[in-house]
Tab-separated table of C-alpha atoms and ligand atoms in Angstrom:
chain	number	residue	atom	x	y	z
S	1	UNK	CA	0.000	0.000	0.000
S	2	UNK	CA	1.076	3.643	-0.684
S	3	UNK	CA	1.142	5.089	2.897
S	4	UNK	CA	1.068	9.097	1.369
S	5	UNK	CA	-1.934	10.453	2.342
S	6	UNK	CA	-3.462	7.798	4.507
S	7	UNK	CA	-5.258	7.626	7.410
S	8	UNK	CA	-2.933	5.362	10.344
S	9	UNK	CA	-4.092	3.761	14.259
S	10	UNK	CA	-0.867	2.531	15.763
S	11	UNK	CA	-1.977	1.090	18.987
S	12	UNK	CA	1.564	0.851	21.480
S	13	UNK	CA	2.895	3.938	19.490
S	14	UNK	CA	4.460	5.056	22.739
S	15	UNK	CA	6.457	1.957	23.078
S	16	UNK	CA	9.886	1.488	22.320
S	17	UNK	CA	8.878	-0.558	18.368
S	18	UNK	CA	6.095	1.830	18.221
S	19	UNK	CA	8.084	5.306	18.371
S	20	UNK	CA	10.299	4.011	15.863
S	21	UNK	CA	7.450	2.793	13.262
S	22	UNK	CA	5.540	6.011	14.007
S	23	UNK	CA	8.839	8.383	12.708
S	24	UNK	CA	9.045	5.755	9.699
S	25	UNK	CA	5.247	6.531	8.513
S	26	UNK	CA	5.652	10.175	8.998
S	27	UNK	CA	8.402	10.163	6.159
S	28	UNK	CA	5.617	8.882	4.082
S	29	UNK	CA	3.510	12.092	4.391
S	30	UNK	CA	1.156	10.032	5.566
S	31	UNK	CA	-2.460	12.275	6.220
S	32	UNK	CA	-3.555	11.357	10.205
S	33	UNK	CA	-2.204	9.522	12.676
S	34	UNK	CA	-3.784	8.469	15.705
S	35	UNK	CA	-1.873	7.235	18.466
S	36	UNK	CA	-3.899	4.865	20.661
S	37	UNK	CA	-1.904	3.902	24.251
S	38	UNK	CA	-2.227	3.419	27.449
S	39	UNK	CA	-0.018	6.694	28.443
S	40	UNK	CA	0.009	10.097	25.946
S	41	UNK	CA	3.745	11.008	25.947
S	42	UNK	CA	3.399	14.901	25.883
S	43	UNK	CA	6.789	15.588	25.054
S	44	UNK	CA	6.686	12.944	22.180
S	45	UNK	CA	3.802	14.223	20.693
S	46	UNK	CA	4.206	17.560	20.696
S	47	UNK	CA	8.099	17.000	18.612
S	48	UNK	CA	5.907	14.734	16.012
S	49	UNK	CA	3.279	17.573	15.759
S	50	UNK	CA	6.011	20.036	15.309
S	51	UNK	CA	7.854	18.951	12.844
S	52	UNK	CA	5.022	17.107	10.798
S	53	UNK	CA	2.094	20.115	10.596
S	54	UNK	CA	0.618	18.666	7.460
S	55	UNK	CA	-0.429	15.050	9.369
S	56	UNK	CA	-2.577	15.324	11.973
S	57	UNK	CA	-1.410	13.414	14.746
S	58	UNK	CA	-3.556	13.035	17.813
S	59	UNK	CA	-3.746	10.218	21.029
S	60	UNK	CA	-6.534	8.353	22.429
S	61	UNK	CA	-6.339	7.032	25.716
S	62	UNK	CA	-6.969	3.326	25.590
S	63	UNK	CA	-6.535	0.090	27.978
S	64	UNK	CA	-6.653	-2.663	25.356
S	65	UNK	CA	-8.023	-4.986	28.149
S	66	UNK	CA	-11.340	-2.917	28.372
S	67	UNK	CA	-13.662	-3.143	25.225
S	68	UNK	CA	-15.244	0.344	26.158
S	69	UNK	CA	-11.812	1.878	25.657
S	70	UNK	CA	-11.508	0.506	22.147
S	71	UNK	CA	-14.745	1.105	21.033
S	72	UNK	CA	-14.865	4.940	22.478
S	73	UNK	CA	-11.194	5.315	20.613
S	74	UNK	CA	-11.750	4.282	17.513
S	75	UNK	CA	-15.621	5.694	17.419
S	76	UNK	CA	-14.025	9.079	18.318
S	77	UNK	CA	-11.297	8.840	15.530
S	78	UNK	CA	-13.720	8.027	12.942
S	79	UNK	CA	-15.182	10.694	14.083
S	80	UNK	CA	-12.598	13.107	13.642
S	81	UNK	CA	-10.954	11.068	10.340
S	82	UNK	CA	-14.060	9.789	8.664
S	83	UNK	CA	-12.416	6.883	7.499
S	84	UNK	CA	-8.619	4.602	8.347
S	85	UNK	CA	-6.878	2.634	5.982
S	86	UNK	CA	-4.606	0.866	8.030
S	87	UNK	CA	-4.513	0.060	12.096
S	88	UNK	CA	-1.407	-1.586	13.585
S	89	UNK	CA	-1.820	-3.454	16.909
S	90	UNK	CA	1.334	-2.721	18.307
S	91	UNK	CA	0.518	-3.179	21.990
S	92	UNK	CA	2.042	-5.688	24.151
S	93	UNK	CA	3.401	-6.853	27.608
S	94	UNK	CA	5.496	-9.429	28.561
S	95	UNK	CA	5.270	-10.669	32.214
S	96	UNK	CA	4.458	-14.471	32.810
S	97	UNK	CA	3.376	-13.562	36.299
S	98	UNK	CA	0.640	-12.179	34.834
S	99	UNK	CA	-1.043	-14.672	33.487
S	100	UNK	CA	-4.547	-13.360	32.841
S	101	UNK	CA	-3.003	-9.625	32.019
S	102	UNK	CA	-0.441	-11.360	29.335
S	103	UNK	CA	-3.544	-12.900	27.236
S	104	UNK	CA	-6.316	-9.992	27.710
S	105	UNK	CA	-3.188	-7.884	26.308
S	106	UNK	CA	-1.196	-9.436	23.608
S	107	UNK	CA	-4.564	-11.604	22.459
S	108	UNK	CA	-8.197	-10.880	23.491
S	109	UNK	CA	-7.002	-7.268	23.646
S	110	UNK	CA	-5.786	-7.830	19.717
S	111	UNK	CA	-8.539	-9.566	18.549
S	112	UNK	CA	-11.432	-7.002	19.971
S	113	UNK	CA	-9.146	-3.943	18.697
S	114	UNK	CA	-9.093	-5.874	15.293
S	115	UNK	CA	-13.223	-6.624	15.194
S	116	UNK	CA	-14.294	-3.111	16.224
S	117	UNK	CA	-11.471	-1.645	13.454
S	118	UNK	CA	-13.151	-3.911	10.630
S	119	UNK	CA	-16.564	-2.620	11.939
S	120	UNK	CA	-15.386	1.076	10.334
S	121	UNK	CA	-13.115	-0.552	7.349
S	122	UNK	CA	-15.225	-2.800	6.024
S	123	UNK	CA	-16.417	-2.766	3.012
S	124	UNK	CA	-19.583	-4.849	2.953
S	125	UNK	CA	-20.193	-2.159	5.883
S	126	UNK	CA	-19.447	0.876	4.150
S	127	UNK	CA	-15.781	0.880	4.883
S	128	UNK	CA	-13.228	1.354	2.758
S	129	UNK	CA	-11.420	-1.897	2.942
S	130	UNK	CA	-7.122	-1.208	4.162
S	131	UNK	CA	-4.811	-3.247	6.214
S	132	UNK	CA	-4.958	-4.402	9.348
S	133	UNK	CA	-1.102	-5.261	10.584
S	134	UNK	CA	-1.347	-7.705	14.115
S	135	UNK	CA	2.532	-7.579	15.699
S	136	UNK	CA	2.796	-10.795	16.905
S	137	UNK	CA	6.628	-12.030	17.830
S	138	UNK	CA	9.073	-15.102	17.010
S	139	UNK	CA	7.516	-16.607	20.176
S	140	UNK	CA	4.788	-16.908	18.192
S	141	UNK	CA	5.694	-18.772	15.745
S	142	UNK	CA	7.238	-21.769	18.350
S	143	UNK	CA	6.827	-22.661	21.841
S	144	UNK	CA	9.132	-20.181	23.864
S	145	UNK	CA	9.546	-22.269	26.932
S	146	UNK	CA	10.776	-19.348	29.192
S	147	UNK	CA	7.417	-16.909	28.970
S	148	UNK	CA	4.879	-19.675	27.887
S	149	UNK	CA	2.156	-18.369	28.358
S	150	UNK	CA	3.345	-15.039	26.252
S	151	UNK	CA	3.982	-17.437	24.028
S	152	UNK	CA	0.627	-19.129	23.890
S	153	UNK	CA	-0.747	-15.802	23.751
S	154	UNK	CA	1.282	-15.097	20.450
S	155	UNK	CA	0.928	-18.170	18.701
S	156	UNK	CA	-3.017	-17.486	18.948
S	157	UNK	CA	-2.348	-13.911	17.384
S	158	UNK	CA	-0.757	-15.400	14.636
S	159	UNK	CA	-3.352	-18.121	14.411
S	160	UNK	CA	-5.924	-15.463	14.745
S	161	UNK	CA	-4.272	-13.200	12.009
S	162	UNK	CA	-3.801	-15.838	9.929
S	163	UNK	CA	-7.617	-16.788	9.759
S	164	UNK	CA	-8.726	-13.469	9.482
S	165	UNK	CA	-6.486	-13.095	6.181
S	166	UNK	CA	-8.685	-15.820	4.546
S	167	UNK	CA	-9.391	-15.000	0.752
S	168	UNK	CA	-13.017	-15.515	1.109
S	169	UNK	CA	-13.222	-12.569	3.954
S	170	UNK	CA	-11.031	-11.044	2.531
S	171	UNK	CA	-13.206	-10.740	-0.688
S	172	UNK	CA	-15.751	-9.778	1.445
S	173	UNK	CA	-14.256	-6.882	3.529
S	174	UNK	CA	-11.727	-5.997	1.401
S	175	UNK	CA	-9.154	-5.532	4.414
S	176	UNK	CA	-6.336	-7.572	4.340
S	177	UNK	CA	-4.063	-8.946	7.346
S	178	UNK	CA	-0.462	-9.298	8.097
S	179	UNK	CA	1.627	-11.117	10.697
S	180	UNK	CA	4.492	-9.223	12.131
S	181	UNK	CA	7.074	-11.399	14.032
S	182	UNK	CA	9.903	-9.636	15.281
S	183	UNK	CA	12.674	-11.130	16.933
S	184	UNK	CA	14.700	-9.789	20.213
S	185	UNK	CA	14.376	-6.093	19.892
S	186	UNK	CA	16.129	-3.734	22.199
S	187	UNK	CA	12.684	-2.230	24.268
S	188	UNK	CA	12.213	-1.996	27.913
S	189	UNK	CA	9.622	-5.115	26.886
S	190	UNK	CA	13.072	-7.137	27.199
S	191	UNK	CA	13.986	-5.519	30.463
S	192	UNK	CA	14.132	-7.595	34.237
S	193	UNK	CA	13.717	-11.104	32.222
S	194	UNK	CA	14.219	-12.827	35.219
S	195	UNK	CA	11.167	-11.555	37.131
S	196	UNK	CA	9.081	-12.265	34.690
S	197	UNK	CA	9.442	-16.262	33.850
S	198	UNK	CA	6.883	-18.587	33.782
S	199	UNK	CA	8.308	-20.433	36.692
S	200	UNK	CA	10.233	-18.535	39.663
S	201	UNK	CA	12.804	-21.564	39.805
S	202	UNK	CA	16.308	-20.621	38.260
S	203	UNK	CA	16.999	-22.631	34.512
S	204	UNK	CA	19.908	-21.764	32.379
S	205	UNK	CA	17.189	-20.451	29.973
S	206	UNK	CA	17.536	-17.349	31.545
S	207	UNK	CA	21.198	-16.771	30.758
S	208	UNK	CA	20.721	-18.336	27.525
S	209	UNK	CA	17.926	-15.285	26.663
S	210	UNK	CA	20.440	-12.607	28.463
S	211	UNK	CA	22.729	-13.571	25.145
S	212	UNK	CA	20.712	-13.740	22.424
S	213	UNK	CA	21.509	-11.303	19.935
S	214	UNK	CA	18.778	-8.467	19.605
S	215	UNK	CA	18.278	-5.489	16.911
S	216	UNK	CA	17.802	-1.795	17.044
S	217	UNK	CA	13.920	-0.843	17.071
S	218	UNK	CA	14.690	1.325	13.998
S	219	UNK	CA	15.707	-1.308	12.055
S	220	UNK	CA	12.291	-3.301	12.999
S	221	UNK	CA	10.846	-0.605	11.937
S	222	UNK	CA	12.305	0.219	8.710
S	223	UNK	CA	11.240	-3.042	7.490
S	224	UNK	CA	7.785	-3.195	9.664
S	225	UNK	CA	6.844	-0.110	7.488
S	226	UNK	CA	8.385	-1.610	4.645
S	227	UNK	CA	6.011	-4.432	5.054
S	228	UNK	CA	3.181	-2.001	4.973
S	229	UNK	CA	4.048	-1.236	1.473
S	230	UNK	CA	4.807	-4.387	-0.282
S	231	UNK	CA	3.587	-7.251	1.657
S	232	UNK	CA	0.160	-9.656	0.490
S	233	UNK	CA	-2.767	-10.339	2.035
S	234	UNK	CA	-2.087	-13.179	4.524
S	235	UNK	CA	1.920	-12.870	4.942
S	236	UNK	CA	3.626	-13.892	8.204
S	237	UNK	CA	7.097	-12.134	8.149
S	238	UNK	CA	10.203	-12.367	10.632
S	239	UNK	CA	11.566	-9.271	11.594
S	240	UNK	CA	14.839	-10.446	12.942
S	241	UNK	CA	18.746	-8.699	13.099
S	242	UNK	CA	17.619	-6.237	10.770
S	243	UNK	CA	16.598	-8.430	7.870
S	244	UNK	CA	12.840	-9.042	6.855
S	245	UNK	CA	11.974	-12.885	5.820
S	246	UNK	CA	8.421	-14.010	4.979
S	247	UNK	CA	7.664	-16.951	6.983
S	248	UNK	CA	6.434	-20.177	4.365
S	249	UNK	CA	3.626	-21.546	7.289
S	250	UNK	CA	3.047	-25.620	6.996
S	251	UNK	CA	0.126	-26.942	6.283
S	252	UNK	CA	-0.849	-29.714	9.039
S	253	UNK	CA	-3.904	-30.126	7.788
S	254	UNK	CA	-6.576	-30.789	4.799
S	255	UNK	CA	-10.281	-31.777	5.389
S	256	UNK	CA	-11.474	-34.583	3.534
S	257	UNK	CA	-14.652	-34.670	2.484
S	258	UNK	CA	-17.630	-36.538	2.063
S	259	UNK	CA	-19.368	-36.441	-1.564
W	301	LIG	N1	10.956	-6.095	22.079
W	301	LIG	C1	10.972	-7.319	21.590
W	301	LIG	O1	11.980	-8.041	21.688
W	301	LIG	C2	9.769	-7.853	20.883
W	301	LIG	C3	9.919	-9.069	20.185
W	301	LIG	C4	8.811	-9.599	19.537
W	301	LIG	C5	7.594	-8.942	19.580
W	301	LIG	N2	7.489	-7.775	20.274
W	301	LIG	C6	6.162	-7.138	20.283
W	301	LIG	O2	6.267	-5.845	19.725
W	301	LIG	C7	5.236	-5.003	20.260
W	301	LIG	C8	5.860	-3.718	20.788
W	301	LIG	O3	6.695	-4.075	21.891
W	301	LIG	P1	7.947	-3.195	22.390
W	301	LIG	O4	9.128	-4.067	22.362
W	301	LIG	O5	7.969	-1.896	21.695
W	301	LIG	O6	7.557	-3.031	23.923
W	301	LIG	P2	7.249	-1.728	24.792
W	301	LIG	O7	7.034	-2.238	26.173
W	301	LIG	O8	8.282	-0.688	24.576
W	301	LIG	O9	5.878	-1.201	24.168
W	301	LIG	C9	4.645	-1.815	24.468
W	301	LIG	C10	3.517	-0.849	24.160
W	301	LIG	O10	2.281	-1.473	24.540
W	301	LIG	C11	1.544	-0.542	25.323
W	301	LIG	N3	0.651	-1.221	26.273
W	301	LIG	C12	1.004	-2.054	27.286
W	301	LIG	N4	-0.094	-2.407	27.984
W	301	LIG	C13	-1.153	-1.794	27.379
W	301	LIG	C14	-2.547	-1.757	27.636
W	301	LIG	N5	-3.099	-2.419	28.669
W	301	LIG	N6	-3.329	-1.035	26.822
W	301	LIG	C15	-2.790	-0.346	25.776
W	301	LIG	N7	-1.489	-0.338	25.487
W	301	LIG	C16	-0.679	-1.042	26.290
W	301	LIG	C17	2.605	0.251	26.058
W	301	LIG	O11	2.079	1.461	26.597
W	301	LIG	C18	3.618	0.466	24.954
W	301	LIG	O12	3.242	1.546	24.133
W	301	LIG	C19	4.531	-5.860	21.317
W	301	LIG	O13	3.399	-6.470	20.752
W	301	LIG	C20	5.575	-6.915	21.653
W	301	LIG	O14	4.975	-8.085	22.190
W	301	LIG	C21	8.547	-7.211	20.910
């Protein structure tokens, strides 16, 4: 898709992936942006709105674990936009302690911020049809023993992203779906591993993670964006060390049937 003059939701765009992605669409002269996050980052905003006058950039408060937050910020900027061509669900926590907070955010949180977006992009509704980009995470593409139960919560976003990118909706809506699964990224998401494992017992997992090699947000970013522009309905891609790699997905499975 050609980003210049569209309308963009980045949900996390406070976060450390989400700052990044935000200065990479506003080189595309790119028409609105609305920033939906838990926190507005004054300072933040006010530099994009400065040196970016001709997009209008704005924040919506939003808890992606209450529905009433999601539907109030996207009702509001549709409101203010008419219309948004793409939404990237950029939110995200990792924190095995917190096992109910780790799937109401990275998955239930996802998938009722995805619904409500296709209720305004749709085009059997009226919509416009666009892209709907889901960041999901290498954990989510095999178990990740450490945080399982981020894990678990990712593998059902790409699962869930996946489906949603069927042909036959897709037909239908006319919004198309892509996977984003970045590897280690430098973020405070990464930060105080150790306190946040599924089990409190020591393993040399945690060491193990302490080493592997992790890339610059900008450079997730860069091809995040870049993925944006050029990627299909449907595509999983691996963000990892700076390269972009779309992810070939096995099929497990075909349904015989009867006559
Ligand atoms: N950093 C990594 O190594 C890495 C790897 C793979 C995937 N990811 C994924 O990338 C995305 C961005 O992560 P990041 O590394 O920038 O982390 P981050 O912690 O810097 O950013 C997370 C963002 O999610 C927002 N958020 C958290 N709880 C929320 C809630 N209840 N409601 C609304 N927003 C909430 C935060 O305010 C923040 O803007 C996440 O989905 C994360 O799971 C990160």
């Amino acid at each position: 898709m050609d980003l210049t003059g569209k309308n963009v939701v980045y949900l996390g765009g406070f976060g450390g992936i989400g700052q990044k992605c935000v200065q990479e669409l506003l080189q595309r002269q790119i028409k609105a942006l609305a920033i939906f996050d838990l926190v507005e980052n004054a300072a933040v905003l006010a530099e994009w709105k400065n040196k970016n006058p001709n997009t209008d950039i704005f924040y919506q408060k939003l808890d992606i674990t209450q529905k009433s937050d999601i539907e109030a910020a996207y009702k509001a900027t549709a409101e203010r936009l008419g219309h948004f061509d793409v939404v990237v669900n950029g939110s995200g926590l990792m924190n095995d302690r917190l096992i109910e907070l780790t799937i109401q955010i990275n998955l239930l949180g996802v998938i009722n911020s995805t619904l409500t977006a296709l209720e305004y992009m749709d085009k059997a509704k009226g919509g416009r049809g666009g892209l709907i980009v889901n960041i999901s995470s290498v954990a989510g593409l095999q178990p990740t023993a450490l945080m399982a139960i981020y894990s678990a919560a990712k593998t059902g976003l790409t699962t869930f992203t996946r489906a949603m990118a069927n042909p036959i909706y897709y037909a239908h809506s006319g919004v198309g779906f892509i996977t984003i699964c970045p590897g280690f990224t430098d973020t405070g998401l990464l930060e105080d591993i150790g306190s946040k494992t599924t089990f409190t017992y020591e393993t040399p997992m945690v060491a193990m993670f302490n080493k592997i090699q992790r890339q610059k947000p900008e450079d997730c970013a860069r091809n995040l964006v870049r993925a944006i522009e050029t990627a299909q309905n449907g595509a999983v891609l691996m963000l990892e060390l700076g390269e972009s790699q779309e992810v070939d997905m096995p099929v497990m499975w075909k349904p015989q049937l009867s006559d």
